[in-house]
C-alpha cells in the first residue's frame, strides 16, 4: 500500500471518529492515542527500521515535557518555542550519548538506554526547587485557543487538542513513511537485516544507528511536550521506566516494522485499559493475557499479521 493511501486512511479516521464520540471525554482519549502514537513512531524508526532497542525513551519524552514547563517560566519563551527547544535539546543529547551507547548490542544496549531513562527520571524527581520533584509542576497555556476564539471559531479544550495532536500525528507518519522509502531508510532497514552485510555494501553503520536514535528522540520529545501542554500539568511519570516499557510494547504489539502498525499498537494499548476497567481487579491480568497471546500467534505484530492473512484470503 502506498504511503499516500496510508496517510489518507489515517487522516480520514482522525476526521471521522469524532462523529461517534458521545462526550468530550473521548476527545481527550483520542488526543492521548495520538500523543502515544507520535512517540511510538520514533520507536518504529529505531526498532523496526534500524533494529536497535531502547528501554529509556521516556527520558526524551520527559525532556520535552519539562522544556515546555520550565522554558516559559525561567526564560519567558512561548510554549510553542519551548516545544522546539525540547526537540532540539533531545536531539543534541541523543547525538551525544548515542555515539558510545550504540556501539553496544543486544541486552547491553537495552541496559544502557534504560540507565539513561532512569537518570533523567531521577534528575527530575530530585531537583525539587526547579521541577517540583514528585509533585510535578504546572505548564503554561499554549494560547492558540484564544487566537481561534478571536477569529470566531470556538472549540472546547478536548476538541482543540484532538485536532492539534491529530495533525502532529499525521505529520509524524508522513515523515516516517518518507524516511522508510528514502536512501537513509533503506540503509537503516539493511542494517536491521545484517550489520555485516550492510558494511560490505558500504553503509556507514554507526552513522545510520545514530541518525535513527536522534530522530526517534525528537519524536519522543514532541510527544512529551504535547502531553504537557494538553494536560497543563506534568509529573516525573512521563519520564519513568514504565512509560518506556509501555511505548516499546505499543510498537511491538502493533508491528514495529510498520508505521501504521505502530500507530495501531498505540491505539490498542491506550484504549484497552479504558475498556477493561469493567473487570476491576482482573484488568491487568486480562491485559497481560491478551498481549502474550498476540506475541505468540502474531509475533510480527497485530496489523502486519492481519494484513497478511487478508491477502491470503483474497488469493
Coordinates of C-alpha atoms in Angstrom, one line a residue:
X1 CA 0.0 0.0 0.0
X2 CA 1.4 3.4 -1.0
X3 CA 2.3 6.0 1.6
X4 CA -0.4 8.4 0.3
X5 CA -3.1 5.8 0.7
X6 CA -2.0 5.1 4.2
X7 CA -1.9 8.8 5.1
X8 CA -5.3 9.3 3.5
X9 CA -6.8 6.4 5.6
X10 CA -5.2 7.8 8.8
X11 CA -6.5 11.4 8.0
X12 CA -10.0 10.0 7.3
X13 CA -10.1 8.1 10.6
X14 CA -8.9 11.2 12.5
X15 CA -11.6 13.3 10.8
X16 CA -14.5 10.8 11.1
X17 CA -14.1 9.4 14.6
X18 CA -15.4 12.5 16.4
X19 CA -18.8 11.8 14.8
X20 CA -19.1 8.8 17.0
X21 CA -17.9 10.4 20.3
X22 CA -20.8 10.5 22.8
X23 CA -19.0 13.1 25.0
X24 CA -16.0 15.5 25.2
X25 CA -14.1 12.9 27.3
X26 CA -13.5 10.8 24.2
X27 CA -11.6 13.8 22.6
X28 CA -9.1 13.6 25.4
X29 CA -8.7 9.9 24.9
X30 CA -8.2 10.4 21.2
X31 CA -5.6 13.0 21.8
X32 CA -3.8 10.7 24.2
X33 CA -3.8 8.0 21.5
X34 CA -2.2 10.5 19.0
X35 CA 0.4 11.6 21.5
X36 CA 1.4 8.0 22.3
X37 CA 1.4 7.3 18.5
X38 CA 3.9 10.0 17.9
X39 CA 6.3 8.5 20.5
X40 CA 5.8 5.0 19.1
X41 CA 6.6 6.3 15.5
X42 CA 10.0 7.2 16.8
X43 CA 10.5 3.7 18.1
X44 CA 9.3 2.2 14.8
X45 CA 12.2 4.1 13.2
X46 CA 14.6 2.9 15.8
X47 CA 13.5 -0.7 16.4
X48 CA 11.6 -1.5 13.2
X49 CA 13.8 0.2 10.7
X50 CA 17.3 0.2 12.3
X51 CA 16.9 -2.8 14.6
X52 CA 18.1 -1.0 17.7
X53 CA 16.3 -1.3 21.1
X54 CA 15.8 1.5 23.7
X55 CA 14.2 1.0 27.1
X56 CA 14.8 4.6 28.2
X57 CA 12.9 6.5 25.5
X58 CA 10.6 8.1 28.0
X59 CA 13.6 10.1 29.2
X60 CA 13.3 12.1 26.0
X61 CA 9.6 12.5 26.5
X62 CA 10.4 13.9 29.9
X63 CA 12.9 16.3 28.4
X64 CA 10.3 17.6 26.0
X65 CA 7.6 17.8 28.7
X66 CA 9.7 19.7 31.2
X67 CA 11.1 22.0 28.5
X68 CA 7.5 23.2 28.0
X69 CA 7.1 23.6 31.7
X70 CA 10.4 25.3 32.5
X71 CA 11.3 27.4 29.5
X72 CA 8.3 29.7 29.7
X73 CA 8.8 30.1 33.5
X74 CA 12.6 30.5 33.5
X75 CA 13.2 32.2 30.2
X76 CA 9.9 33.7 29.2
X77 CA 9.7 31.6 26.0
X78 CA 6.3 31.0 24.3
X79 CA 5.3 27.3 24.9
X80 CA 5.4 26.6 21.1
X81 CA 9.1 27.7 21.1
X82 CA 9.6 25.7 24.3
X83 CA 8.4 22.6 22.3
X84 CA 11.0 23.3 19.7
X85 CA 13.7 23.9 22.3
X86 CA 12.9 20.5 23.9
X87 CA 13.1 18.8 20.5
X88 CA 16.5 20.4 19.8
X89 CA 17.8 19.6 23.3
X90 CA 16.7 16.0 22.9
X91 CA 18.3 15.7 19.5
X92 CA 21.6 17.1 21.0
X93 CA 21.6 14.8 24.0
X94 CA 20.7 11.8 21.7
X95 CA 23.6 12.6 19.4
X96 CA 25.9 13.0 22.4
X97 CA 25.1 9.8 24.2
X98 CA 24.2 7.8 21.1
X99 CA 27.8 7.5 19.9
X100 CA 29.1 5.4 22.8
X101 CA 25.8 3.7 23.6
X102 CA 25.0 2.5 20.1
X103 CA 28.3 0.6 20.0
X104 CA 26.7 -1.9 22.3
X105 CA 24.4 -4.7 21.1
X106 CA 21.5 -6.8 22.5
X107 CA 20.8 -6.6 26.1
X108 CA 23.9 -4.4 26.7
X109 CA 22.3 -1.7 24.6
X110 CA 18.9 -2.2 26.3
X111 CA 20.5 -1.8 29.8
X112 CA 22.5 1.3 28.7
X113 CA 19.3 3.1 27.3
X114 CA 17.5 2.0 30.5
X115 CA 20.2 3.7 32.5
X116 CA 19.7 6.9 30.6
X117 CA 16.0 6.9 31.2
X118 CA 16.4 6.3 34.9
X119 CA 19.0 9.1 35.1
X120 CA 16.6 11.6 33.5
X121 CA 13.7 10.5 35.8
X122 CA 15.9 10.7 38.9
X123 CA 17.1 14.1 38.0
X124 CA 13.5 15.4 37.5
X125 CA 12.4 13.9 40.8
X126 CA 15.4 15.2 42.8
X127 CA 15.6 18.7 41.5
X128 CA 12.6 19.8 43.6
X129 CA 13.4 23.5 43.5
X130 CA 13.4 23.5 39.7
X131 CA 10.9 20.8 38.7
X132 CA 8.7 20.5 41.7
X133 CA 10.0 16.9 42.4
X134 CA 7.5 14.1 42.6
X135 CA 4.6 16.6 42.8
X136 CA 5.3 17.9 39.3
X137 CA 4.6 21.4 38.0
X138 CA 2.1 23.4 36.1
X139 CA 2.5 24.1 32.4
X140 CA 1.6 27.4 30.7
X141 CA -1.3 27.6 28.3
X142 CA -0.4 27.3 24.6
X143 CA -2.6 30.3 23.8
X144 CA -3.8 29.2 20.3
X145 CA -7.4 28.6 21.5
X146 CA -7.6 32.3 22.4
X147 CA -6.5 33.2 18.8
X148 CA -9.1 30.8 17.4
X149 CA -11.7 32.4 19.6
X150 CA -10.8 35.8 18.3
X151 CA -11.3 34.5 14.8
X152 CA -14.8 33.4 15.7
X153 CA -14.0 29.7 16.0
X154 CA -15.0 28.4 19.4
X155 CA -13.8 24.9 20.3
X156 CA -13.5 23.1 23.6
X157 CA -10.2 22.1 25.1
X158 CA -10.7 18.5 24.1
X159 CA -11.6 19.3 20.5
X160 CA -8.7 21.6 20.2
X161 CA -6.1 19.1 21.4
X162 CA -7.7 16.3 19.4
X163 CA -7.1 18.4 16.3
X164 CA -3.6 19.6 17.2
X165 CA -2.4 16.1 18.2
X166 CA -4.1 14.5 15.2
X167 CA -2.3 16.9 12.8
X168 CA 1.0 16.3 14.6
X169 CA 0.5 12.5 14.2
X170 CA -0.2 12.9 10.5
X171 CA 3.0 14.9 10.1
X172 CA 4.9 12.3 12.1
X173 CA 3.5 9.5 10.0
X174 CA 4.4 11.4 6.8
X175 CA 8.0 11.9 8.0
X176 CA 8.3 8.2 9.0
X177 CA 6.8 6.9 5.7
X178 CA 9.1 9.2 3.6
X179 CA 12.1 8.1 5.7
X180 CA 11.2 4.5 5.1
X181 CA 11.3 4.9 1.3
X182 CA 14.4 7.2 1.3
X183 CA 18.0 6.0 0.8
X184 CA 18.6 6.6 4.5
X185 CA 15.6 4.5 5.4
X186 CA 16.7 1.7 3.1
X187 CA 20.1 1.8 4.6
X188 CA 18.5 1.5 8.1
X189 CA 16.4 -1.5 7.0
X190 CA 19.5 -3.1 5.5
X191 CA 21.2 -2.6 8.9
X192 CA 18.3 -4.3 10.6
X193 CA 18.8 -7.3 8.4
X194 CA 22.6 -7.7 8.9
X195 CA 25.2 -5.2 10.0
X196 CA 28.0 -7.2 8.4
X197 CA 26.2 -7.3 5.0
X198 CA 25.5 -3.5 5.4
X199 CA 29.2 -2.7 5.9
X200 CA 30.0 -4.9 2.9
X201 CA 27.7 -2.7 0.8
X202 CA 29.4 0.4 2.0
X203 CA 26.8 1.6 4.5
X204 CA 28.1 3.7 7.4
X205 CA 26.5 1.5 10.2
X206 CA 27.5 3.8 13.1
X207 CA 26.0 6.9 11.4
X208 CA 22.7 5.2 10.4
X209 CA 22.3 3.9 14.0
X210 CA 22.9 7.4 15.3
X211 CA 20.5 9.1 12.8
X212 CA 17.7 6.6 13.8
X213 CA 18.4 7.3 17.5
X214 CA 18.3 11.1 17.1
X215 CA 15.1 11.1 15.0
X216 CA 13.4 8.8 17.5
X217 CA 14.4 11.0 20.4
X218 CA 12.9 14.0 18.6
X219 CA 9.6 12.1 18.2
X220 CA 9.6 11.2 21.9
X221 CA 10.3 14.8 22.9
X222 CA 7.5 16.2 20.8
X223 CA 5.2 13.6 22.3
X224 CA 6.1 14.6 25.8
X225 CA 5.7 18.3 25.0
X226 CA 2.2 17.8 23.6
X227 CA 1.2 15.8 26.6
X228 CA 2.4 18.5 29.0
X229 CA 0.7 21.3 27.0
X230 CA -2.5 19.3 26.8
X231 CA -2.7 18.4 30.5
X232 CA -1.4 21.8 31.7
X233 CA 0.5 19.9 34.3
X234 CA 3.3 17.4 34.3
X235 CA 4.9 14.9 36.7
X236 CA 8.1 12.7 36.6
X237 CA 5.9 9.7 35.5
X238 CA 6.3 11.0 31.9
X239 CA 10.0 10.0 32.1
X240 CA 9.5 6.9 34.1
X241 CA 10.7 3.4 33.3
X242 CA 7.1 2.1 33.0
X243 CA 6.3 4.7 30.3
X244 CA 9.3 3.5 28.3
X245 CA 8.1 -0.1 28.6
X246 CA 4.6 1.0 27.5
X247 CA 6.0 2.7 24.4
X248 CA 8.1 -0.3 23.4
X249 CA 5.1 -2.6 24.0
X250 CA 2.9 -0.5 21.8
X251 CA 5.4 -0.6 19.0
X252 CA 5.9 -4.4 19.2
X253 CA 2.2 -5.1 19.7
X254 CA 1.1 -3.2 16.6
X255 CA 4.1 -4.1 14.5
X256 CA 7.4 -2.5 15.0
X257 CA 8.4 -2.7 11.3
X258 CA 5.2 -0.9 10.2
X259 CA 4.4 2.8 10.5
X260 CA 0.7 2.2 10.6
X261 CA 1.2 -0.9 12.8
X262 CA 3.0 1.3 15.4
X263 CA 0.1 3.7 15.5
X264 CA -2.4 0.8 15.7
X265 CA -0.5 -0.6 18.6
X266 CA -0.5 2.8 20.4
X267 CA -4.3 3.0 19.9
X268 CA -4.9 -0.6 21.1
X269 CA -2.8 -0.3 24.3
X270 CA -4.1 3.2 25.1
X271 CA -7.8 2.2 24.6
X272 CA -7.7 -1.3 26.0
X273 CA -7.2 -0.3 29.7
X274 CA -10.2 2.0 29.3
X275 CA -12.4 -0.9 28.1
X276 CA -11.1 -3.3 30.7
X277 CA -11.9 -1.1 33.7
X278 CA -15.2 -3.0 33.9
X279 CA -13.1 -6.0 35.0
X280 CA -11.9 -4.2 38.1
X281 CA -9.2 -6.3 39.8
X282 CA -8.7 -8.5 36.8
X283 CA -7.9 -5.7 34.4
X284 CA -4.1 -6.2 34.4
X285 CA -4.4 -10.0 34.2
X286 CA -6.6 -9.9 31.1
X287 CA -4.4 -7.2 29.5
X288 CA -1.4 -9.4 30.1
X289 CA -3.1 -12.5 28.6
X290 CA -4.1 -10.6 25.5
X291 CA -0.6 -9.3 25.0
X292 CA 1.0 -12.7 25.5
X293 CA -1.5 -14.3 23.1
X294 CA -0.8 -11.7 20.4
X295 CA 3.0 -12.2 20.7
X296 CA 2.7 -16.0 20.5
X297 CA 0.4 -16.2 17.5
X298 CA 1.2 -12.8 15.8
X299 CA 5.0 -12.3 16.5
X300 CA 5.3 -9.6 13.8
X301 CA 2.6 -7.5 15.4
X302 CA -1.2 -7.2 15.0
X303 CA -1.5 -5.0 11.9
X304 CA 1.1 -6.8 9.7
X305 CA -0.3 -10.2 10.7
X306 CA -3.9 -9.2 10.0
X307 CA -2.9 -7.6 6.6
X308 CA -1.0 -10.8 5.6
X309 CA -4.0 -13.0 6.5
X310 CA -6.3 -10.8 4.5
X311 CA -4.1 -11.1 1.4
X312 CA -4.0 -14.9 1.8
X313 CA -7.8 -14.9 2.0
X314 CA -8.1 -12.9 -1.3
X315 CA -5.8 -15.4 -3.0

